[in-house]
Coordinates of C-alpha atoms in Angstrom, one line a residue:
M37 CA 117.9 127.4 60.7
T38 CA 116.8 131.1 60.1
A39 CA 119.6 133.6 58.8
A40 CA 118.8 135.3 62.3
S41 CA 119.7 132.0 64.1
V42 CA 123.1 131.0 65.8
E43 CA 124.2 127.9 65.8
R44 CA 127.3 126.8 67.9
L45 CA 128.8 123.5 69.5
Y46 CA 128.3 123.2 73.6
V47 CA 130.5 120.0 74.7
V48 CA 129.2 119.0 78.5
R49 CA 130.5 116.0 80.2
L50 CA 127.9 113.8 82.1
Q51 CA 128.8 112.3 84.9
A52 CA 127.3 109.8 87.3
P53 CA 125.3 110.4 89.7
G54 CA 123.9 113.4 88.0
L55 CA 126.9 115.7 87.7
A56 CA 127.0 117.6 84.6
V57 CA 130.1 119.9 84.0
D58 CA 130.6 121.8 80.7
E59 CA 133.5 123.2 78.8
F60 CA 134.1 125.9 80.8
G61 CA 134.2 124.0 84.1
N62 CA 130.6 125.2 84.9
R63 CA 128.9 122.6 87.1
G64 CA 125.3 121.7 86.8
R65 CA 123.1 118.6 87.0
W66 CA 121.8 116.0 84.7
T67 CA 119.2 113.2 84.5
M68 CA 117.9 110.4 82.4
V69 CA 113.8 110.9 82.1
Y70 CA 113.0 107.1 82.3
N71 CA 114.6 105.7 79.2
Q72 CA 112.8 108.3 76.6
G73 CA 115.0 111.4 77.2
F74 CA 117.6 113.5 79.1
E75 CA 117.6 116.6 81.0
L76 CA 120.7 119.2 81.6
S77 CA 120.9 122.0 83.8
V78 CA 124.4 123.8 83.7
N79 CA 125.6 127.4 83.4
D80 CA 122.2 129.1 84.0
R81 CA 120.7 127.2 81.1
S82 CA 118.0 124.1 81.3
Y83 CA 118.0 121.8 78.2
F84 CA 115.3 118.7 77.5
A85 CA 115.1 116.4 74.7
F86 CA 113.7 113.3 74.0
S87 CA 116.1 110.3 72.8
A88 CA 116.3 109.7 69.0
F89 CA 113.8 106.7 68.4
Q90 CA 112.0 104.8 65.8
Y91 CA 108.8 102.7 65.7
T92 CA 108.3 99.2 63.6
D93 CA 105.6 97.2 63.5
D94 CA 106.7 95.1 66.6
D95 CA 109.5 97.0 68.2
V96 CA 110.8 100.1 69.6
I97 CA 114.6 100.9 68.2
S98 CA 116.5 103.2 70.5
Y99 CA 119.1 105.6 69.4
C100 CA 120.4 106.5 73.1
D101 CA 123.4 108.2 71.8
R102 CA 121.5 111.1 70.1
T103 CA 118.2 113.0 70.7
T104 CA 115.6 114.3 68.6
P105 CA 115.2 118.3 68.7
G106 CA 114.6 119.6 72.2
W107 CA 114.1 122.8 73.9
A108 CA 116.5 125.2 76.6
H109 CA 116.1 128.1 78.3
D110 CA 117.5 130.1 80.7
V111 CA 116.9 130.6 84.5
T112 CA 114.5 133.6 83.7
L113 CA 112.5 131.4 81.2
R114 CA 112.6 134.3 78.9
H115 CA 115.2 133.3 76.6
W116 CA 114.4 130.0 74.7
S117 CA 116.2 127.9 72.2
C118 CA 116.5 125.1 70.3
F119 CA 119.1 122.1 70.2
T120 CA 120.2 118.4 69.7
A121 CA 122.8 116.6 71.2
K122 CA 124.7 113.4 70.4
K123 CA 127.2 111.2 71.7
L124 CA 130.8 112.5 71.0
S125 CA 132.8 109.4 69.8
S126 CA 130.1 107.3 70.4
N127 CA 130.1 103.3 69.4
H128 CA 126.7 102.7 70.5
T129 CA 124.5 100.3 68.8
A130 CA 120.9 101.0 68.3
K131 CA 119.0 99.0 71.0
V132 CA 115.8 97.1 70.5
H133 CA 113.1 96.8 72.5
K134 CA 110.3 94.1 72.1
T135 CA 107.1 95.5 72.8
P136 CA 104.3 92.9 74.3
K137 CA 101.8 91.7 71.8
I138 CA 98.3 92.8 72.7
H139 CA 95.7 90.5 71.3
G140 CA 91.8 91.4 71.3
R141 CA 92.4 94.9 72.0
D142 CA 89.3 95.6 71.0
Q143 CA 87.7 93.3 72.6
V144 CA 85.3 93.6 75.7
V145 CA 86.8 91.6 78.9
P146 CA 84.1 89.3 80.0
E147 CA 82.7 89.5 83.4
Q148 CA 83.5 85.9 84.7
H149 CA 87.3 86.9 84.0
H150 CA 87.0 89.9 86.7
R151 CA 84.9 87.7 89.1
S152 CA 87.4 84.8 88.8
T153 CA 90.6 87.6 89.5
V154 CA 88.4 88.7 92.6
Q155 CA 88.0 84.9 93.7
R156 CA 91.9 84.1 93.0
V157 CA 93.0 87.2 94.9
N158 CA 91.3 87.1 97.9
S159 CA 92.0 82.9 98.0
A160 CA 96.0 83.8 97.4
Q161 CA 96.4 86.1 100.3
S162 CA 95.2 88.0 103.1
S163 CA 96.7 91.2 103.3
W164 CA 94.1 93.1 101.2
T165 CA 90.9 92.2 100.0
A166 CA 89.6 92.7 96.3
Q167 CA 85.9 93.5 95.2
L168 CA 84.3 93.3 92.0
H169 CA 84.6 96.9 90.5
E170 CA 81.7 97.3 88.4
P171 CA 82.9 100.4 86.4
V172 CA 85.3 98.1 84.4
L173 CA 83.1 95.7 83.3
G174 CA 82.1 96.0 79.7
L175 CA 85.8 98.0 79.1
T176 CA 87.9 96.6 76.5
R177 CA 91.3 95.4 76.7
G178 CA 92.5 98.5 75.3
Q179 CA 90.6 100.6 77.7
L180 CA 91.5 98.8 80.8
L181 CA 95.2 99.0 79.7
A182 CA 94.9 103.0 78.9
R183 CA 93.7 103.7 82.5
R184 CA 96.5 102.2 83.9
G185 CA 99.0 104.1 81.7
G186 CA 98.7 103.1 78.2
E187 CA 100.4 100.7 75.8
R188 CA 103.3 102.7 75.6
A189 CA 103.8 103.0 79.5
W190 CA 105.2 99.4 79.4
L191 CA 108.8 99.6 80.0
P192 CA 111.6 96.5 79.7
H193 CA 112.8 97.6 83.1
R194 CA 112.9 100.2 85.9
P195 CA 115.8 101.4 88.6
A196 CA 115.8 99.8 91.7
P197 CA 116.1 102.3 94.9
A198 CA 119.4 103.8 95.5
P199 CA 120.9 103.1 98.5
A200 CA 120.1 105.5 101.4
S201 CA 123.2 106.7 103.1
K202 CA 123.4 107.1 106.8
E203 CA 122.7 110.5 106.9
L204 CA 119.3 109.8 105.0
K205 CA 118.4 107.0 107.3
M206 CA 119.0 109.0 110.2
A207 CA 116.8 111.7 109.1
A208 CA 114.1 109.7 107.9
A209 CA 114.1 107.8 111.6
S210 CA 113.5 111.1 113.1
L211 CA 110.1 111.6 111.1
P212 CA 106.7 110.8 112.6
P213 CA 105.4 107.4 112.5
R214 CA 102.2 108.1 110.3
L215 CA 101.8 111.0 108.2
D216 CA 98.3 111.9 106.0
W217 CA 97.7 115.0 104.2
R218 CA 94.1 114.5 104.4
N219 CA 94.2 115.0 107.9
M220 CA 96.3 117.2 109.4
S221 CA 95.3 118.7 112.8
G222 CA 91.8 118.3 111.1
V223 CA 92.7 120.1 107.5
N224 CA 92.7 118.3 104.6
F225 CA 95.2 119.2 102.2
V226 CA 94.6 116.9 99.3
S227 CA 92.3 117.8 96.4
P228 CA 89.4 115.8 95.4
V229 CA 89.8 112.6 93.6
K230 CA 89.4 112.6 89.9
N231 CA 88.6 110.2 87.3
Q232 CA 90.8 109.6 84.1
G233 CA 88.6 107.5 82.1
G234 CA 89.6 105.7 79.3
C235 CA 92.7 107.9 78.6
G236 CA 96.3 107.5 79.6
S237 CA 96.9 110.5 81.4
C238 CA 97.5 109.2 85.0
Y239 CA 100.7 111.2 84.8
V240 CA 98.8 114.5 84.6
F241 CA 96.6 113.9 87.2
S242 CA 99.5 112.8 89.5
A243 CA 101.5 115.9 88.9
T244 CA 98.1 118.3 89.0
G245 CA 97.2 116.9 92.2
M246 CA 100.4 117.1 93.5
L247 CA 100.5 120.8 92.3
E248 CA 97.3 121.3 93.7
S249 CA 98.1 119.8 97.2
R250 CA 101.0 121.5 97.9
L251 CA 99.2 124.9 96.8
R252 CA 97.2 124.5 99.3
I253 CA 99.7 123.5 102.3
R254 CA 101.5 126.7 101.2
T255 CA 98.9 129.1 101.4
G256 CA 96.9 127.5 104.7
D257 CA 94.5 126.1 102.6
T258 CA 93.4 129.5 101.4
Q259 CA 94.0 128.9 97.9
Q260 CA 92.1 125.8 96.6
A261 CA 92.4 125.8 92.7
L262 CA 91.7 122.9 90.7
L263 CA 93.7 122.6 87.6
S264 CA 93.1 121.9 83.9
E265 CA 94.1 118.5 83.1
Q266 CA 92.7 119.0 79.7
Q267 CA 95.0 121.7 79.0
V268 CA 98.3 119.9 80.0
L269 CA 96.9 116.9 78.0
A270 CA 96.3 119.3 75.0
C271 CA 99.3 121.7 75.0
S272 CA 102.2 120.4 76.3
R273 CA 104.6 119.3 74.1
L274 CA 106.7 117.2 76.8
S275 CA 103.9 114.5 77.0
Q276 CA 102.2 112.4 74.2
G277 CA 98.6 113.1 75.3
C278 CA 96.3 110.0 76.2
E279 CA 99.4 108.0 75.0
G280 CA 101.1 108.9 78.3
G281 CA 103.6 110.7 79.8
F282 CA 105.7 111.8 83.0
P283 CA 104.8 114.0 85.9
Y284 CA 108.6 114.8 86.0
L285 CA 107.8 116.4 82.6
V286 CA 104.9 118.1 83.7
G287 CA 106.4 119.8 86.4
R288 CA 109.0 121.3 83.5
Y289 CA 105.5 122.4 81.7
A290 CA 104.3 124.1 84.6
Q291 CA 107.5 125.8 85.3
G292 CA 107.9 127.0 81.6
H293 CA 104.2 127.6 80.4
G294 CA 102.0 127.5 83.6
V295 CA 98.8 125.5 84.1
V296 CA 95.3 126.9 84.0
E297 CA 92.6 126.4 86.2
S298 CA 89.8 123.8 85.2
S299 CA 87.0 126.5 85.2
C300 CA 88.9 128.2 82.6
Y301 CA 89.4 125.9 80.1
P302 CA 87.3 123.2 78.5
A303 CA 86.2 120.4 80.6
Y304 CA 88.6 117.5 80.9
S305 CA 87.2 115.1 78.1
G306 CA 89.8 112.2 78.0
V307 CA 90.6 112.3 74.7
D308 CA 93.6 113.9 72.6
T309 CA 92.3 117.7 71.5
E310 CA 93.6 120.7 70.0
C311 CA 95.3 122.9 72.4
R312 CA 93.4 126.2 73.0
N313 CA 94.9 129.6 73.6
S314 CA 93.7 130.9 77.3
S315 CA 94.2 134.4 78.6
C316 CA 93.2 133.0 82.4
D317 CA 95.9 133.4 85.0
R318 CA 98.1 130.4 85.4
H319 CA 99.8 128.4 88.2
F320 CA 103.5 127.8 87.8
A321 CA 105.9 125.7 89.4
A322 CA 109.3 127.2 91.2
R323 CA 111.0 124.3 91.1
Y324 CA 110.6 120.3 90.0
R325 CA 113.1 117.6 90.9
Y326 CA 113.3 113.7 90.8
V327 CA 113.2 112.4 94.6
G328 CA 116.8 111.8 94.8
G329 CA 118.0 114.3 92.8
Y330 CA 118.0 112.6 89.3
F331 CA 116.1 109.5 87.8
G332 CA 117.3 106.5 89.8
G333 CA 118.2 108.0 92.7
C334 CA 114.7 107.6 94.9
N335 CA 114.5 105.1 97.6
E336 CA 111.8 104.9 100.8
E337 CA 113.7 107.2 102.9
G338 CA 113.7 110.1 100.3
M339 CA 110.4 109.8 99.7
M340 CA 109.1 110.1 103.3
L341 CA 111.6 113.2 103.8
A342 CA 109.9 114.6 100.2
L343 CA 106.4 114.1 101.7
M344 CA 107.0 116.1 104.6
R345 CA 106.7 119.2 102.2
G346 CA 103.5 117.7 100.5
P347 CA 102.5 114.9 98.4
I348 CA 104.7 113.7 95.8
A349 CA 103.7 111.7 92.4
V350 CA 105.3 108.6 91.9
N351 CA 105.3 105.7 89.2
F352 CA 104.6 102.1 89.7
L353 CA 104.1 99.0 87.4
S354 CA 100.2 98.4 87.8
Y355 CA 99.0 95.1 87.5
D356 CA 95.3 93.8 86.6
D357 CA 94.7 92.5 90.2
L358 CA 94.6 96.5 91.1
D359 CA 91.7 96.7 89.0
H360 CA 89.2 95.6 91.9
Y361 CA 90.9 96.5 95.3
K362 CA 89.3 97.6 97.8
S363 CA 90.8 97.6 101.3
G364 CA 93.9 96.9 103.0
V365 CA 97.6 96.7 102.0
Y366 CA 97.9 95.9 98.4
H367 CA 100.6 94.0 97.1
H368 CA 100.9 92.4 93.8
T369 CA 99.5 88.9 93.8
G370 CA 100.2 87.0 90.5
A371 CA 96.7 85.8 91.0
E372 CA 95.3 87.2 87.6
Q373 CA 93.5 84.6 85.5
I374 CA 95.9 84.5 82.3
D375 CA 95.3 83.1 78.9
D376 CA 96.1 83.6 75.2
T377 CA 93.5 85.7 74.6
F378 CA 94.2 88.4 76.8
P379 CA 97.7 88.1 78.1
Y380 CA 98.0 90.6 81.2
H381 CA 101.3 92.7 81.6
A382 CA 102.1 95.4 83.8
V383 CA 102.0 98.9 82.7
D384 CA 103.2 102.0 84.0
H385 CA 100.7 104.0 86.2
A386 CA 101.3 107.5 87.7
V387 CA 99.3 107.8 91.4
L388 CA 100.0 110.9 94.0
V389 CA 101.3 109.4 97.3
V390 CA 99.9 111.6 100.3
G391 CA 101.3 110.1 103.3
Y392 CA 102.5 106.7 104.9
G393 CA 101.9 104.5 107.6
T394 CA 101.8 101.3 109.8
H395 CA 98.9 98.8 109.8
E396 CA 97.7 98.5 113.1
V397 CA 97.0 94.9 113.1
S398 CA 99.7 93.4 110.6
G399 CA 102.2 95.3 111.1
E400 CA 102.7 96.3 107.4
K401 CA 104.2 99.4 106.3
Y402 CA 102.0 101.3 103.9
W403 CA 102.1 104.3 101.4
I404 CA 98.8 106.3 101.0
V405 CA 97.8 106.5 97.7
K406 CA 95.7 108.8 95.9
N407 CA 94.5 107.0 92.4
S408 CA 92.8 108.6 89.6
W409 CA 89.9 106.0 88.7
G410 CA 87.1 108.2 90.3
D411 CA 85.8 107.9 94.1
A412 CA 84.1 104.9 93.6
W413 CA 87.0 102.5 93.0
G414 CA 88.9 101.4 96.3
D415 CA 88.6 103.1 99.6
H416 CA 86.9 106.3 98.2
G417 CA 89.5 106.7 95.3
Y418 CA 92.9 105.6 97.7
F419 CA 94.4 102.9 98.5
L420 CA 97.3 101.5 100.7
M421 CA 100.7 99.8 99.3
R422 CA 103.3 97.8 101.0
R423 CA 106.3 100.3 101.8
G424 CA 109.8 99.4 102.6
T425 CA 110.2 96.5 99.8
N426 CA 109.7 98.8 96.6
E427 CA 106.4 97.3 95.9
C428 CA 106.0 97.0 92.4
G429 CA 108.9 99.8 91.7
I430 CA 106.6 102.6 93.8
E431 CA 110.0 103.2 95.7
S432 CA 112.3 103.5 92.6
L433 CA 110.9 106.5 90.7
A434 CA 109.0 110.0 92.5
S435 CA 109.1 113.2 91.7
E436 CA 107.8 116.4 93.2
A437 CA 107.4 119.9 92.4
D438 CA 106.9 123.5 94.0
P439 CA 104.0 125.7 93.2
I440 CA 104.3 129.6 93.2
P441 CA 101.3 130.7 95.2

């Protein structure tokens, strides 16, 4: 602390679900951000900090009763401060999370391994079709993991969807049976499919894709900005660059700092770089939020209602069979070829949901999902995922943000 700094104790009670009450009786909101940190907004100030943790060779030790130094600002975004938080009268015991052992991280996955996965998937079910996706050939196990979120995106658990209230179910029941922002009365409000490469930056692409599409929607498709993923990757202190991050916190970054257009920043490189100052105009978010209001409050009905405002960013557990998706309504088959050399496990992948519908032949409900693996993958960069069953956890965690035109 400098001589001009002021330090004081501020007590806030965090009550479930998502209610915060400070020592003066002011009511606000709070949410966890995965198991990584927490955000608090009360008395016209917003606070975010990552939870305290420690890496060891094999484990991550979480200290969930305290935070690392975080950032706070008032509603005008002009007055900033730093803070740390800890739980009063805590009897918390440090929690150790075992991280999966990734053998052969730098070894190229054999082509036969991919071909075998395709054959197993197609033999195991008929809901969707796998086809060898040649761009993954020659990639190492580490590179394959990175494009699905990265090793640090592995989570020991994820929340189940929240029960939908009677009112929420009634509201969702009144929605149209199909929605696709790629074709709304002949207008495509979704920005082009991009490719994250071998960087664990899917969280940035899903968030910028959401902002790009919602900016088109709010301006009647007159503003078709393409935002710089590289700027967010390099400049946001709310993420870990190519090591992973969270679409929700990209929304916070867009509100507090803004995102420049890709034409005003060095091209996306798929590697971590130093942040460069830019005098270009920035696109800001008016607000951002979890669907359902807080981490753990999401469900199918809430996602459908949020989609009426525009595409939403979602996270789900990405398995290796998705690498070769071609068509149909995806669900995890469990048909991957698993051995001791390449032990497969799911990691957390972020994508953009742009609509929903029901398959005309099978009757399966689905989400329409835009991926960030290039337009040569899947159905021109898109895939359908089973809806209404929380397939791979997709209905447990979604967020949205409102760009300022």
